[in-house]
CSV table of C-alpha atoms (C1' of nucleotides) in Angstrom, one decimal:
chain,number,residue,atom,x,y,z
A,99,MET,CA,0.0,0.1,0.0
A,100,LYS,CA,3.1,2.2,0.1
A,101,ARG,CA,3.1,4.1,3.2
A,102,THR,CA,5.8,6.7,3.2
A,103,ILE,CA,4.6,8.8,6.1
A,104,GLU,CA,4.6,7.3,9.7
A,105,THR,CA,1.8,5.0,10.6
A,106,ILE,CA,-1.2,6.8,11.9
A,107,THR,CA,-2.4,6.1,15.4
A,108,TYR,CA,-6.1,6.3,15.9
A,109,GLN,CA,-8.1,6.3,19.2
A,110,GLN,CA,-8.8,2.8,20.4
A,111,ASN,CA,-12.6,3.3,19.9
A,112,THR,CA,-12.1,4.5,16.5
A,113,LYS,CA,-10.1,1.3,15.6
A,114,VAL,CA,-12.5,-1.0,17.2
A,115,LEU,CA,-15.6,0.6,15.6
A,116,ALA,CA,-13.9,0.4,12.2
A,117,THR,CA,-13.3,-3.2,12.8
A,118,PHE,CA,-16.9,-3.9,13.6
A,119,ALA,CA,-18.1,-1.9,10.6
A,120,LYS,CA,-15.7,-3.9,8.3
A,121,ALA,CA,-17.3,-7.1,9.6
A,122,LEU,CA,-20.8,-5.7,8.7
A,123,ALA,CA,-19.5,-4.4,5.4
A,124,HIS,CA,-20.8,-7.2,3.3
A,125,PRO,CA,-24.5,-8.1,2.7
A,126,THR,CA,-23.9,-11.7,3.2
A,127,ARG,CA,-22.4,-11.2,6.6
A,128,ILE,CA,-25.3,-8.8,7.6
A,129,ALA,CA,-27.7,-11.6,6.5
A,130,ILE,CA,-25.8,-14.2,8.4
A,131,LEU,CA,-26.1,-12.1,11.6
A,132,LYS,CA,-29.8,-11.4,11.0
A,133,HIS,CA,-30.3,-15.2,10.7
A,134,LEU,CA,-28.4,-15.8,13.9
A,135,GLU,CA,-30.5,-13.1,15.6
A,136,ASN,CA,-33.7,-15.0,14.7
A,137,GLN,CA,-32.5,-18.5,15.1
A,138,SER,CA,-30.2,-17.5,18.1
A,139,CYS,CA,-27.8,-20.1,16.7
A,140,CYS,CA,-27.1,-22.2,13.6
A,141,PHE,CA,-24.6,-24.6,11.9
A,142,THR,CA,-22.5,-23.8,8.9
A,143,GLY,CA,-24.4,-26.2,6.8
A,144,ASP,CA,-27.8,-24.4,7.5
A,145,LEU,CA,-26.4,-21.3,5.9
A,146,VAL,CA,-25.1,-23.1,2.9
A,147,ASN,CA,-28.6,-24.0,2.3
A,148,VAL,CA,-29.9,-20.6,2.9
A,149,PHE,CA,-27.5,-18.7,0.6
A,150,PRO,CA,-26.5,-19.6,-2.8
A,151,LEU,CA,-22.8,-19.6,-2.0
A,152,ALA,CA,-20.2,-22.3,-1.8
A,153,GLN,CA,-19.5,-23.9,1.5
A,154,SER,CA,-16.0,-22.5,1.6
A,155,THR,CA,-17.2,-19.0,1.0
A,156,ILE,CA,-19.8,-19.2,3.8
A,157,SER,CA,-17.0,-20.5,6.1
A,158,GLN,CA,-14.8,-17.6,5.1
A,159,HIS,CA,-17.5,-15.1,6.1
A,160,LEU,CA,-18.0,-16.9,9.4
A,161,LYS,CA,-14.3,-16.6,10.0
A,162,GLU,CA,-14.5,-12.9,9.4
A,163,LEU,CA,-17.3,-12.4,11.8
A,164,LYS,CA,-15.5,-14.6,14.4
A,165,LYS,CA,-12.3,-12.6,13.9
A,166,ALA,CA,-14.3,-9.4,14.6
A,167,GLY,CA,-15.7,-11.1,17.7
A,168,LEU,CA,-19.3,-10.9,16.7
A,169,ILE,CA,-20.0,-14.6,16.7
A,170,GLN,CA,-18.5,-17.6,18.4
A,171,GLY,CA,-18.4,-21.3,17.5
A,172,GLU,CA,-19.2,-24.2,19.7
A,173,LEU,CA,-18.2,-27.8,18.9
A,174,LYS,CA,-21.3,-29.9,18.6
A,175,PRO,CA,-19.9,-32.9,16.7
A,176,PRO,CA,-19.9,-33.4,13.9
A,177,LYS,CA,-21.2,-29.9,13.5
A,178,ILE,CA,-20.2,-26.6,14.7
A,179,LYS,CA,-22.9,-24.3,16.3
A,180,TYR,CA,-22.5,-20.6,15.8
A,181,CYS,CA,-24.0,-18.1,18.0
A,182,ILE,CA,-23.7,-14.3,18.4
A,183,ASN,CA,-21.1,-13.3,21.0
A,184,THR,CA,-23.4,-11.2,23.2
A,185,GLU,CA,-20.6,-9.5,25.0
A,186,ASN,CA,-19.0,-8.0,21.8
A,187,TRP,CA,-22.4,-7.6,20.2
A,188,GLU,CA,-23.3,-5.1,23.0
A,189,LYS,CA,-20.0,-3.6,22.7
A,190,ALA,CA,-20.6,-3.0,19.0
A,191,LYS,CA,-24.1,-1.8,19.7
A,192,SER,CA,-22.9,0.8,22.1
A,193,LEU,CA,-20.1,2.0,19.9
A,194,PHE,CA,-22.4,2.6,16.9
A,195,GLN,CA,-24.9,4.1,19.2
A,196,GLN,CA,-22.5,6.7,20.7
A,197,PHE,CA,-21.0,7.3,17.2
A,198,PHE,CA,-24.3,8.3,15.8
A,199,ASP,CA,-25.1,10.2,19.0
B,129,MET,CA,-14.3,-12.7,-8.3
B,130,LYS,CA,-15.6,-15.7,-10.2
B,131,ARG,CA,-19.3,-16.0,-9.6
B,132,THR,CA,-20.7,-19.2,-11.1
B,133,ILE,CA,-23.9,-19.3,-9.2
B,134,GLU,CA,-26.6,-16.7,-10.0
B,135,THR,CA,-26.2,-13.4,-8.4
B,136,ILE,CA,-27.7,-13.1,-4.8
B,137,THR,CA,-30.5,-10.7,-4.2
B,138,TYR,CA,-30.5,-9.4,-0.7
B,139,GLN,CA,-33.1,-7.4,1.0
B,140,GLN,CA,-32.9,-3.6,0.4
B,141,ASN,CA,-32.2,-2.8,3.9
B,142,THR,CA,-29.5,-5.4,4.1
B,143,LYS,CA,-27.7,-3.9,1.1
B,144,VAL,CA,-28.0,-0.3,2.4
B,145,LEU,CA,-26.8,-1.2,5.8
B,146,ALA,CA,-23.8,-3.0,4.2
B,147,THR,CA,-23.1,0.1,2.2
B,148,PHE,CA,-23.0,2.3,5.2
B,149,ALA,CA,-21.0,-0.1,7.2
B,150,LYS,CA,-18.5,-0.2,4.3
B,151,ALA,CA,-18.1,3.5,4.5
B,152,LEU,CA,-17.4,3.3,8.2
B,153,ALA,CA,-14.9,0.3,7.7
B,154,HIS,CA,-11.8,2.5,7.8
B,155,PRO,CA,-10.5,4.3,10.8
B,156,THR,CA,-9.7,7.4,8.8
B,157,ARG,CA,-13.2,7.7,7.6
B,158,ILE,CA,-14.5,7.3,11.2
B,159,ALA,CA,-12.2,9.9,12.3
B,160,ILE,CA,-13.2,12.2,9.5
B,161,LEU,CA,-16.9,11.9,10.4
B,162,LYS,CA,-16.2,12.4,14.1
B,163,HIS,CA,-14.4,15.6,13.1
B,164,LEU,CA,-17.3,16.8,11.1
B,165,GLU,CA,-19.7,15.9,14.1
B,166,ASN,CA,-17.6,18.2,16.2
B,167,GLN,CA,-16.9,21.0,13.7
B,168,SER,CA,-20.2,20.4,12.0
B,169,CYS,CA,-18.4,21.3,8.7
B,170,CYS,CA,-14.9,21.4,7.4
B,171,PHE,CA,-12.7,21.8,4.3
B,172,THR,CA,-10.5,19.2,2.7
B,173,GLY,CA,-7.5,21.2,3.6
B,174,ASP,CA,-8.3,21.1,7.2
B,175,LEU,CA,-8.3,17.4,7.2
B,176,VAL,CA,-5.0,17.2,5.4
B,177,ASN,CA,-3.6,19.1,8.3
B,178,VAL,CA,-5.2,16.9,10.8
B,179,PHE,CA,-4.2,13.5,9.4
B,180,PRO,CA,-0.8,12.6,8.3
B,181,LEU,CA,-2.0,11.5,4.9
B,182,ALA,CA,-1.5,12.8,1.3
B,183,GLN,CA,-4.1,15.2,0.1
B,184,SER,CA,-5.1,12.8,-2.6
B,185,THR,CA,-5.8,10.1,0.0
B,186,ILE,CA,-8.0,12.4,2.0
B,187,SER,CA,-9.8,13.3,-1.1
B,188,GLN,CA,-10.5,9.7,-1.9
B,189,HIS,CA,-11.9,9.0,1.5
B,190,LEU,CA,-14.2,11.9,1.2
B,191,LYS,CA,-15.3,10.6,-2.1
B,192,GLU,CA,-16.1,7.3,-0.4
B,193,LEU,CA,-18.1,9.0,2.3
B,194,LYS,CA,-19.9,11.1,-0.3
B,195,LYS,CA,-20.7,8.0,-2.4
B,196,ALA,CA,-22.3,6.4,0.6
B,197,GLY,CA,-24.3,9.6,1.1
B,198,LEU,CA,-23.0,10.3,4.6
B,199,ILE,CA,-21.5,13.6,3.7
B,200,GLN,CA,-22.1,16.3,1.2
B,201,GLY,CA,-20.0,19.0,-0.3
B,202,GLU,CA,-20.8,22.6,-0.8
B,203,LEU,CA,-18.8,24.9,-3.1
B,204,LYS,CA,-17.3,27.8,-1.2
B,205,PRO,CA,-14.6,28.9,-3.7
B,206,PRO,CA,-11.8,28.2,-3.8
B,207,LYS,CA,-12.6,25.7,-1.2
B,208,ILE,CA,-15.2,22.9,-0.7
B,209,LYS,CA,-17.0,22.8,2.6
B,210,TYR,CA,-18.0,19.2,3.7
B,211,CYS,CA,-20.9,18.6,6.0
B,212,ILE,CA,-22.7,15.6,7.3
B,213,ASN,CA,-25.7,14.7,5.2
B,214,THR,CA,-28.2,14.7,8.0
B,215,GLU,CA,-30.9,12.9,6.2
B,216,ASN,CA,-28.8,9.9,5.4
B,217,TRP,CA,-27.0,10.1,8.7
B,218,GLU,CA,-30.3,9.5,10.4
B,219,LYS,CA,-31.1,6.8,8.0
B,220,ALA,CA,-27.9,5.0,8.8
B,221,LYS,CA,-28.4,5.7,12.5
B,222,SER,CA,-31.8,4.0,12.5
B,223,LEU,CA,-30.6,1.1,10.4
B,224,PHE,CA,-27.8,0.3,12.7
B,225,GLN,CA,-30.1,0.8,15.6
B,226,GLN,CA,-32.8,-1.6,14.4
B,227,PHE,CA,-30.1,-4.1,13.3
B,228,PHE,CA,-28.8,-4.3,16.9
B,229,ASP,CA,-32.3,-4.3,18.3
C,119,DA,C1',-5.1,36.6,-19.8
C,120,DT,C1',-2.3,35.0,-16.2
C,121,DT,C1',-1.5,33.6,-11.5
C,122,DG,C1',-2.6,31.5,-7.3
C,123,DC,C1',-5.0,28.6,-4.3
C,124,DT,C1',-7.7,24.4,-3.3
C,125,DT,C1',-9.4,20.0,-4.5
C,126,DA,C1',-10.4,16.3,-7.8
C,127,DT,C1',-8.5,12.9,-10.7
C,128,DC,C1',-5.1,9.9,-13.0
C,129,DG,C1',-1.7,6.4,-13.0
C,130,DC,C1',0.5,3.1,-10.5
C,131,DA,C1',1.7,-0.5,-6.9
C,132,DA,C1',0.8,-3.3,-3.1
C,133,DA,C1',-2.5,-5.3,-0.1
C,134,DT,C1',-6.9,-7.2,0.9
C,135,DT,C1',-11.4,-9.1,-0.3
C,136,DT,C1',-14.5,-12.2,-2.4
C,137,DA,C1',-15.4,-16.2,-4.7
C,138,DC,C1',-14.7,-21.0,-6.2
C,139,DG,C1',-13.3,-26.0,-6.3
C,140,DA,C1',-10.4,-29.4,-4.1
C,141,DT,C1',-8.3,-31.1,-0.2
C,142,DT,C1',-7.5,-31.7,4.6
C,143,DG,C1',-8.8,-32.3,9.4
C,144,DG,C1',-11.8,-33.7,13.3
C,145,DC,C1',-15.0,-36.3,15.4
C,146,DT,C1',-18.4,-40.4,15.5
C,147,DT,C1',-19.9,-44.5,14.4
C,148,DT,C1',-19.5,-48.7,12.5
D,217,DA,C1',-9.2,-49.7,11.9
D,218,DA,C1',-12.2,-47.9,8.4
D,219,DA,C1',-15.9,-45.1,6.7
D,220,DG,C1',-18.9,-40.9,6.8
D,221,DC,C1',-20.1,-36.2,7.8
D,222,DC,C1',-19.2,-31.6,8.4
D,223,DA,C1',-16.6,-27.6,8.4
D,224,DA,C1',-12.0,-25.5,7.8
D,225,DT,C1',-8.2,-24.6,5.1
D,226,DC,C1',-5.5,-24.3,0.7
D,227,DG,C1',-4.6,-22.6,-3.8
D,228,DT,C1',-6.1,-19.7,-7.3
D,229,DA,C1',-8.3,-15.8,-9.9
D,230,DA,C1',-10.5,-11.6,-10.3
D,231,DA,C1',-12.0,-7.4,-8.2
D,232,DT,C1',-11.6,-3.9,-5.0
D,233,DT,C1',-9.2,-1.0,-1.6
D,234,DT,C1',-5.6,2.0,0.0
D,235,DG,C1',-1.9,4.7,-0.5
D,236,DC,C1',1.2,7.9,-3.0
D,237,DG,C1',3.0,11.5,-6.3
D,238,DA,C1',1.9,14.0,-10.3
D,239,DT,C1',-1.3,16.3,-13.1
D,240,DA,C1',-5.6,18.5,-14.1
D,241,DA,C1',-9.7,21.3,-13.1
D,242,DG,C1',-12.3,25.1,-11.0
D,243,DC,C1',-12.7,29.6,-9.4
D,244,DA,C1',-11.0,34.4,-7.6
D,245,DA,C1',-8.1,37.9,-7.9
D,246,DT,C1',-4.8,40.3,-10.1
DNA sequence: ATTGCTTATCGCAAATTTACGATTGGCTTT
DNA sequence: AAAGCCAATCGTAAATTTGCGATAAGCAAT
């Protein structure tokens, strides 16, 4: 990306909010989260049936959401049950809330 | 991006929310918007002094924010005054609000 | 008409994202 | 030990994003 000037340092909240926003920056991920809000939880396979996307693609989106901390996976062999990470969800909620006033 | 399956159609709100989220998905853009919230308005040049980024880079971020509808520019020759687009700001606010419940 | 100031746009390079199919890995059950 | 399921990861390709410097464009004042 060719950064010649020194790296910028942002406020912690700014960075965190940007991270959450990035996780929400794709319609599929929004849709997945909406699905999780309704169902409260679901398996990867369920989503593959809901969305016309390859299993690997769904898995990648889940990885993104997990990286942002918005969801968490629980081993339920042979499946994996994904749920919303309530703590971080509330964190995101309040960050967006206070950002928009 | 290699889409073999038919293009997905998302709910309108899902797409719009993702667009807003994408605009917020970079710390610099969050910081610009925070700046605009405080100052209510500002010129491109102001931001160039605030952030250690090239003028062209700032301009690009402003373009992104404008594309998402979160800000609007007003000609104030020889400068351009950027303000928050209140209507869309409220739209975004309510979309995030209802998304997080 | 020329100069000066401010901002947008162009051209490029590197990094990241999104998507797919194919393969691997983990855990049960046989 | 082998077979079966489900989900993650790998490898690849195309598109998009982010950043810069350089150049162009718009408008005011000289």
